[in-house]
Amino acid sequence: MAERQERAAPDAVLTRIGQVVMLHHAGDREEARHRLLGLWAEIGEHGDPLHRCTLAHYLADTQDDPEDELAWDLRALTAAEEAVDDRAGVSGKSPAVRALYPSLQLSLAADYARLGRPDAARTHLHRARGAVRTLADDRYGEGVRAAIRRLEIRLDEDGPPEGRWPPERRS
């Protein structure tokens, strides 16, 4: 019974990350970045993969330089892949990672688009589109789906990937 209560208890690290994310959403990007980096130092490179994934994913959003944002998003994806191995085996993803995965892929697609790398952007956008099927039809899921559609339109307006005409249509 104590084990069941322990699993049901809120995760203090994820709660702390959430509190800093609220600070960022309130407009204090620099302070949020500072606090998230403090949490990153506390958790360490070998900390819990779900914590590192979540933290790196939000740290990316606080970066001023697109290359730095990409680096944090890649750290988040690496940690997500570790969380898959640690929590659910290679055949599936933990529920928390499953919920983050489409957003992780979408963030990487947006990073690559900003950096002028449309082929890499399309690759990650395709992965986001495939992973979004696991999300519920709630506010979060609809927000991710809408962001995918917006980025698809933007990439289509920028032209087809090099060497391919006409551009592929994704369903």
PDB file of C-alpha atoms in Angstrom:
ATOM      1  CA  MET A   1       0.000   0.000   0.000  1.00  0.00           C
ATOM      2  CA  ALA A   2       2.837   2.403   0.764  1.00  0.00           C
ATOM      3  CA  GLU A   3       4.214   1.657  -2.715  1.00  0.00           C
ATOM      4  CA  ARG A   4       0.869   2.611  -4.307  1.00  0.00           C
ATOM      5  CA  GLN A   5       0.761   5.859  -2.312  1.00  0.00           C
ATOM      6  CA  GLU A   6       4.332   6.627  -3.339  1.00  0.00           C
ATOM      7  CA  ARG A   7       3.431   6.235  -7.019  1.00  0.00           C
ATOM      8  CA  ALA A   8       0.384   8.449  -6.608  1.00  0.00           C
ATOM      9  CA  ALA A   9       2.350  11.208  -4.869  1.00  0.00           C
ATOM     10  CA  PRO A  10       3.168  14.180  -7.076  1.00  0.00           C
ATOM     11  CA  ASP A  11       6.649  14.301  -8.540  1.00  0.00           C
ATOM     12  CA  ALA A  12       8.397  17.180  -6.761  1.00  0.00           C
ATOM     13  CA  VAL A  13      10.852  17.813  -9.601  1.00  0.00           C
ATOM     14  CA  LEU A  14       8.108  17.984 -12.235  1.00  0.00           C
ATOM     15  CA  THR A  15       6.153  20.295  -9.940  1.00  0.00           C
ATOM     16  CA  ARG A  16       9.162  22.592  -9.622  1.00  0.00           C
ATOM     17  CA  ILE A  17       9.652  22.581 -13.393  1.00  0.00           C
ATOM     18  CA  GLY A  18       5.967  23.449 -13.825  1.00  0.00           C
ATOM     19  CA  GLN A  19       6.278  26.374 -11.446  1.00  0.00           C
ATOM     20  CA  VAL A  20       9.181  27.804 -13.432  1.00  0.00           C
ATOM     21  CA  VAL A  21       7.308  27.262 -16.697  1.00  0.00           C
ATOM     22  CA  MET A  22       4.464  29.374 -15.289  1.00  0.00           C
ATOM     23  CA  LEU A  23       7.031  32.096 -14.571  1.00  0.00           C
ATOM     24  CA  HIS A  24       8.184  31.887 -18.194  1.00  0.00           C
ATOM     25  CA  HIS A  25       4.620  32.024 -19.496  1.00  0.00           C
ATOM     26  CA  ALA A  26       4.056  35.101 -17.333  1.00  0.00           C
ATOM     27  CA  GLY A  27       6.807  36.829 -19.303  1.00  0.00           C
ATOM     28  CA  ASP A  28       9.984  36.457 -17.227  1.00  0.00           C
ATOM     29  CA  ARG A  29      12.021  34.480 -19.745  1.00  0.00           C
ATOM     30  CA  GLU A  30      15.444  35.328 -18.329  1.00  0.00           C
ATOM     31  CA  GLU A  31      14.558  34.388 -14.745  1.00  0.00           C
ATOM     32  CA  ALA A  32      12.871  31.209 -15.973  1.00  0.00           C
ATOM     33  CA  ARG A  33      16.009  30.268 -17.931  1.00  0.00           C
ATOM     34  CA  HIS A  34      18.158  30.955 -14.860  1.00  0.00           C
ATOM     35  CA  ARG A  35      15.965  28.787 -12.597  1.00  0.00           C
ATOM     36  CA  LEU A  36      15.660  25.982 -15.153  1.00  0.00           C
ATOM     37  CA  LEU A  37      19.444  25.917 -15.548  1.00  0.00           C
ATOM     38  CA  GLY A  38      19.704  25.651 -11.750  1.00  0.00           C
ATOM     39  CA  LEU A  39      17.369  22.667 -11.831  1.00  0.00           C
ATOM     40  CA  TRP A  40      19.415  21.159 -14.668  1.00  0.00           C
ATOM     41  CA  ALA A  41      22.581  21.477 -12.548  1.00  0.00           C
ATOM     42  CA  GLU A  42      20.748  19.853  -9.649  1.00  0.00           C
ATOM     43  CA  ILE A  43      19.389  16.935 -11.694  1.00  0.00           C
ATOM     44  CA  GLY A  44      22.590  16.389 -13.658  1.00  0.00           C
ATOM     45  CA  GLU A  45      23.313  14.778 -17.013  1.00  0.00           C
ATOM     46  CA  HIS A  46      22.512  11.349 -15.597  1.00  0.00           C
ATOM     47  CA  GLY A  47      19.361  12.192 -13.660  1.00  0.00           C
ATOM     48  CA  ASP A  48      15.939  10.721 -14.251  1.00  0.00           C
ATOM     49  CA  PRO A  49      15.305  10.703 -18.035  1.00  0.00           C
ATOM     50  CA  LEU A  50      11.743  12.009 -17.698  1.00  0.00           C
ATOM     51  CA  HIS A  51      12.967  14.925 -15.588  1.00  0.00           C
ATOM     52  CA  ARG A  52      15.771  15.709 -18.043  1.00  0.00           C
ATOM     53  CA  CYS A  53      13.410  15.401 -21.021  1.00  0.00           C
ATOM     54  CA  THR A  54      10.837  17.755 -19.521  1.00  0.00           C
ATOM     55  CA  LEU A  55      13.418  20.220 -18.271  1.00  0.00           C
ATOM     56  CA  ALA A  56      15.393  20.343 -21.537  1.00  0.00           C
ATOM     57  CA  HIS A  57      12.163  20.712 -23.528  1.00  0.00           C
ATOM     58  CA  TYR A  58      11.194  23.795 -21.516  1.00  0.00           C
ATOM     59  CA  LEU A  59      14.749  25.129 -21.340  1.00  0.00           C
ATOM     60  CA  ALA A  60      14.799  25.180 -25.138  1.00  0.00           C
ATOM     61  CA  ASP A  61      11.877  27.616 -25.110  1.00  0.00           C
ATOM     62  CA  THR A  62      13.844  30.091 -22.999  1.00  0.00           C
ATOM     63  CA  GLN A  63      16.830  30.314 -25.349  1.00  0.00           C
ATOM     64  CA  ASP A  64      17.602  33.415 -27.397  1.00  0.00           C
ATOM     65  CA  ASP A  65      19.855  31.698 -29.937  1.00  0.00           C
ATOM     66  CA  PRO A  66      18.203  29.184 -32.336  1.00  0.00           C
ATOM     67  CA  GLU A  67      21.279  26.909 -32.196  1.00  0.00           C
ATOM     68  CA  ASP A  68      21.021  26.792 -28.389  1.00  0.00           C
ATOM     69  CA  GLU A  69      17.306  26.049 -28.638  1.00  0.00           C
ATOM     70  CA  LEU A  70      18.052  23.156 -31.014  1.00  0.00           C
ATOM     71  CA  ALA A  71      20.726  21.803 -28.657  1.00  0.00           C
ATOM     72  CA  TRP A  72      18.266  21.740 -25.718  1.00  0.00           C
ATOM     73  CA  ASP A  73      15.537  20.151 -27.831  1.00  0.00           C
ATOM     74  CA  LEU A  74      17.985  17.446 -28.937  1.00  0.00           C
ATOM     75  CA  ARG A  75      18.854  16.821 -25.271  1.00  0.00           C
ATOM     76  CA  ALA A  76      15.127  16.478 -24.555  1.00  0.00           C
ATOM     77  CA  LEU A  77      14.713  13.922 -27.351  1.00  0.00           C
ATOM     78  CA  THR A  78      17.739  11.938 -26.157  1.00  0.00           C
ATOM     79  CA  ALA A  79      16.329  11.831 -22.628  1.00  0.00           C
ATOM     80  CA  ALA A  80      12.909  10.806 -23.991  1.00  0.00           C
ATOM     81  CA  GLU A  81      14.533   7.892 -25.780  1.00  0.00           C
ATOM     82  CA  GLU A  82      16.255   6.899 -22.520  1.00  0.00           C
ATOM     83  CA  ALA A  83      12.914   7.128 -20.691  1.00  0.00           C
ATOM     84  CA  VAL A  84      11.447   4.729 -23.245  1.00  0.00           C
ATOM     85  CA  ASP A  85      14.186   2.215 -22.518  1.00  0.00           C
ATOM     86  CA  ASP A  86      14.034   2.730 -18.738  1.00  0.00           C
ATOM     87  CA  ARG A  87      10.274   2.754 -18.228  1.00  0.00           C
ATOM     88  CA  ALA A  88       8.493   0.961 -21.033  1.00  0.00           C
ATOM     89  CA  GLY A  89      11.018  -1.097 -22.900  1.00  0.00           C
ATOM     90  CA  VAL A  90      11.710  -0.753 -26.580  1.00  0.00           C
ATOM     91  CA  SER A  91       8.167  -1.727 -27.553  1.00  0.00           C
ATOM     92  CA  GLY A  92       6.445   1.343 -26.130  1.00  0.00           C
ATOM     93  CA  LYS A  93       6.718   4.661 -24.395  1.00  0.00           C
ATOM     94  CA  SER A  94       5.778   5.654 -20.885  1.00  0.00           C
ATOM     95  CA  PRO A  95       2.546   7.699 -20.760  1.00  0.00           C
ATOM     96  CA  ALA A  96       4.416  10.887 -19.843  1.00  0.00           C
ATOM     97  CA  VAL A  97       6.887  10.518 -22.703  1.00  0.00           C
ATOM     98  CA  ARG A  98       4.097   9.527 -25.097  1.00  0.00           C
ATOM     99  CA  ALA A  99       2.379  12.825 -24.248  1.00  0.00           C
ATOM    100  CA  LEU A 100       5.570  14.861 -24.798  1.00  0.00           C
ATOM    101  CA  TYR A 101       6.878  13.080 -27.897  1.00  0.00           C
ATOM    102  CA  PRO A 102       4.763  14.906 -30.536  1.00  0.00           C
ATOM    103  CA  SER A 103       5.678  18.255 -28.997  1.00  0.00           C
ATOM    104  CA  LEU A 104       9.368  17.289 -28.895  1.00  0.00           C
ATOM    105  CA  GLN A 105       9.309  16.411 -32.586  1.00  0.00           C
ATOM    106  CA  LEU A 106       7.371  19.569 -33.427  1.00  0.00           C
ATOM    107  CA  SER A 107       9.893  21.697 -31.520  1.00  0.00           C
ATOM    108  CA  LEU A 108      12.755  20.110 -33.436  1.00  0.00           C
ATOM    109  CA  ALA A 109      10.930  20.722 -36.730  1.00  0.00           C
ATOM    110  CA  ALA A 110      10.450  24.384 -35.810  1.00  0.00           C
ATOM    111  CA  ASP A 111      14.107  24.683 -34.752  1.00  0.00           C
ATOM    112  CA  TYR A 112      15.333  23.291 -38.066  1.00  0.00           C
ATOM    113  CA  ALA A 113      12.921  25.519 -40.005  1.00  0.00           C
ATOM    114  CA  ARG A 114      14.276  28.614 -38.200  1.00  0.00           C
ATOM    115  CA  LEU A 115      17.807  27.502 -38.990  1.00  0.00           C
ATOM    116  CA  GLY A 116      17.020  27.198 -42.717  1.00  0.00           C
ATOM    117  CA  ARG A 117      17.131  23.382 -42.783  1.00  0.00           C
ATOM    118  CA  PRO A 118      13.760  22.492 -44.360  1.00  0.00           C
ATOM    119  CA  ASP A 119      14.531  18.817 -45.021  1.00  0.00           C
ATOM    120  CA  ALA A 120      15.353  18.181 -41.352  1.00  0.00           C
ATOM    121  CA  ALA A 121      12.292  20.230 -40.392  1.00  0.00           C
ATOM    122  CA  ARG A 122      10.050  18.072 -42.598  1.00  0.00           C
ATOM    123  CA  THR A 123      11.532  14.876 -41.160  1.00  0.00           C
ATOM    124  CA  HIS A 124      10.681  15.889 -37.593  1.00  0.00           C
ATOM    125  CA  LEU A 125       7.314  17.277 -38.644  1.00  0.00           C
ATOM    126  CA  HIS A 126       6.474  13.896 -40.173  1.00  0.00           C
ATOM    127  CA  ARG A 127       7.452  12.221 -36.895  1.00  0.00           C
ATOM    128  CA  ALA A 128       5.312  14.698 -34.939  1.00  0.00           C
ATOM    129  CA  ARG A 129       2.338  14.011 -37.208  1.00  0.00           C
ATOM    130  CA  GLY A 130       2.735  10.250 -36.647  1.00  0.00           C
ATOM    131  CA  ALA A 131       3.082  10.604 -32.884  1.00  0.00           C
ATOM    132  CA  VAL A 132       0.169  13.036 -32.421  1.00  0.00           C
ATOM    133  CA  ARG A 133      -2.295  10.165 -32.866  1.00  0.00           C
ATOM    134  CA  THR A 134      -1.531   9.119 -29.299  1.00  0.00           C
ATOM    135  CA  LEU A 135      -2.803  12.423 -27.882  1.00  0.00           C
ATOM    136  CA  ALA A 136      -6.319  12.877 -26.588  1.00  0.00           C
ATOM    137  CA  ASP A 137      -8.802  15.197 -28.257  1.00  0.00           C
ATOM    138  CA  ASP A 138      -8.312  17.758 -25.517  1.00  0.00           C
ATOM    139  CA  ARG A 139      -6.914  21.277 -25.421  1.00  0.00           C
ATOM    140  CA  TYR A 140      -3.288  20.104 -25.375  1.00  0.00           C
ATOM    141  CA  GLY A 141      -3.765  17.613 -28.205  1.00  0.00           C
ATOM    142  CA  GLU A 142      -5.630  20.110 -30.356  1.00  0.00           C
ATOM    143  CA  GLY A 143      -2.944  22.735 -29.694  1.00  0.00           C
ATOM    144  CA  VAL A 144      -0.189  20.407 -30.860  1.00  0.00           C
ATOM    145  CA  ARG A 145      -2.217  19.390 -33.934  1.00  0.00           C
ATOM    146  CA  ALA A 146      -2.851  23.035 -34.817  1.00  0.00           C
ATOM    147  CA  ALA A 147       0.849  23.893 -34.425  1.00  0.00           C
ATOM    148  CA  ILE A 148       1.759  20.987 -36.725  1.00  0.00           C
ATOM    149  CA  ARG A 149      -0.676  22.274 -39.372  1.00  0.00           C
ATOM    150  CA  ARG A 150       0.715  25.814 -39.088  1.00  0.00           C
ATOM    151  CA  LEU A 151       4.302  24.620 -39.539  1.00  0.00           C
ATOM    152  CA  GLU A 152       3.299  22.394 -42.465  1.00  0.00           C
ATOM    153  CA  ILE A 153       1.721  25.397 -44.183  1.00  0.00           C
ATOM    154  CA  ARG A 154       4.774  27.538 -43.494  1.00  0.00           C
ATOM    155  CA  LEU A 155       7.137  24.901 -44.895  1.00  0.00           C
ATOM    156  CA  ASP A 156       4.917  24.395 -47.948  1.00  0.00           C
ATOM    157  CA  GLU A 157       4.923  28.166 -48.578  1.00  0.00           C
ATOM    158  CA  ASP A 158       8.710  28.192 -48.371  1.00  0.00           C
ATOM    159  CA  GLY A 159       8.820  25.626 -51.193  1.00  0.00           C
ATOM    160  CA  PRO A 160       9.461  21.937 -51.627  1.00  0.00           C
ATOM    161  CA  PRO A 161      12.482  20.130 -50.273  1.00  0.00           C
ATOM    162  CA  GLU A 162      15.470  20.501 -52.576  1.00  0.00           C
ATOM    163  CA  GLY A 163      15.339  18.218 -55.565  1.00  0.00           C
ATOM    164  CA  ARG A 164      11.642  17.326 -55.232  1.00  0.00           C
ATOM    165  CA  TRP A 165       8.882  18.780 -57.336  1.00  0.00           C
ATOM    166  CA  PRO A 166       5.975  18.880 -56.847  1.00  0.00           C
ATOM    167  CA  PRO A 167       6.022  18.990 -53.053  1.00  0.00           C
ATOM    168  CA  GLU A 168       4.672  15.934 -51.273  1.00  0.00           C
ATOM    169  CA  ARG A 169       1.282  16.248 -49.665  1.00  0.00           C
ATOM    170  CA  ARG A 170       0.938  14.836 -46.190  1.00  0.00           C
ATOM    171  CA  SER A 171      -2.360  13.533 -44.924  1.00  0.00           C
TER     172      SER A 171
END
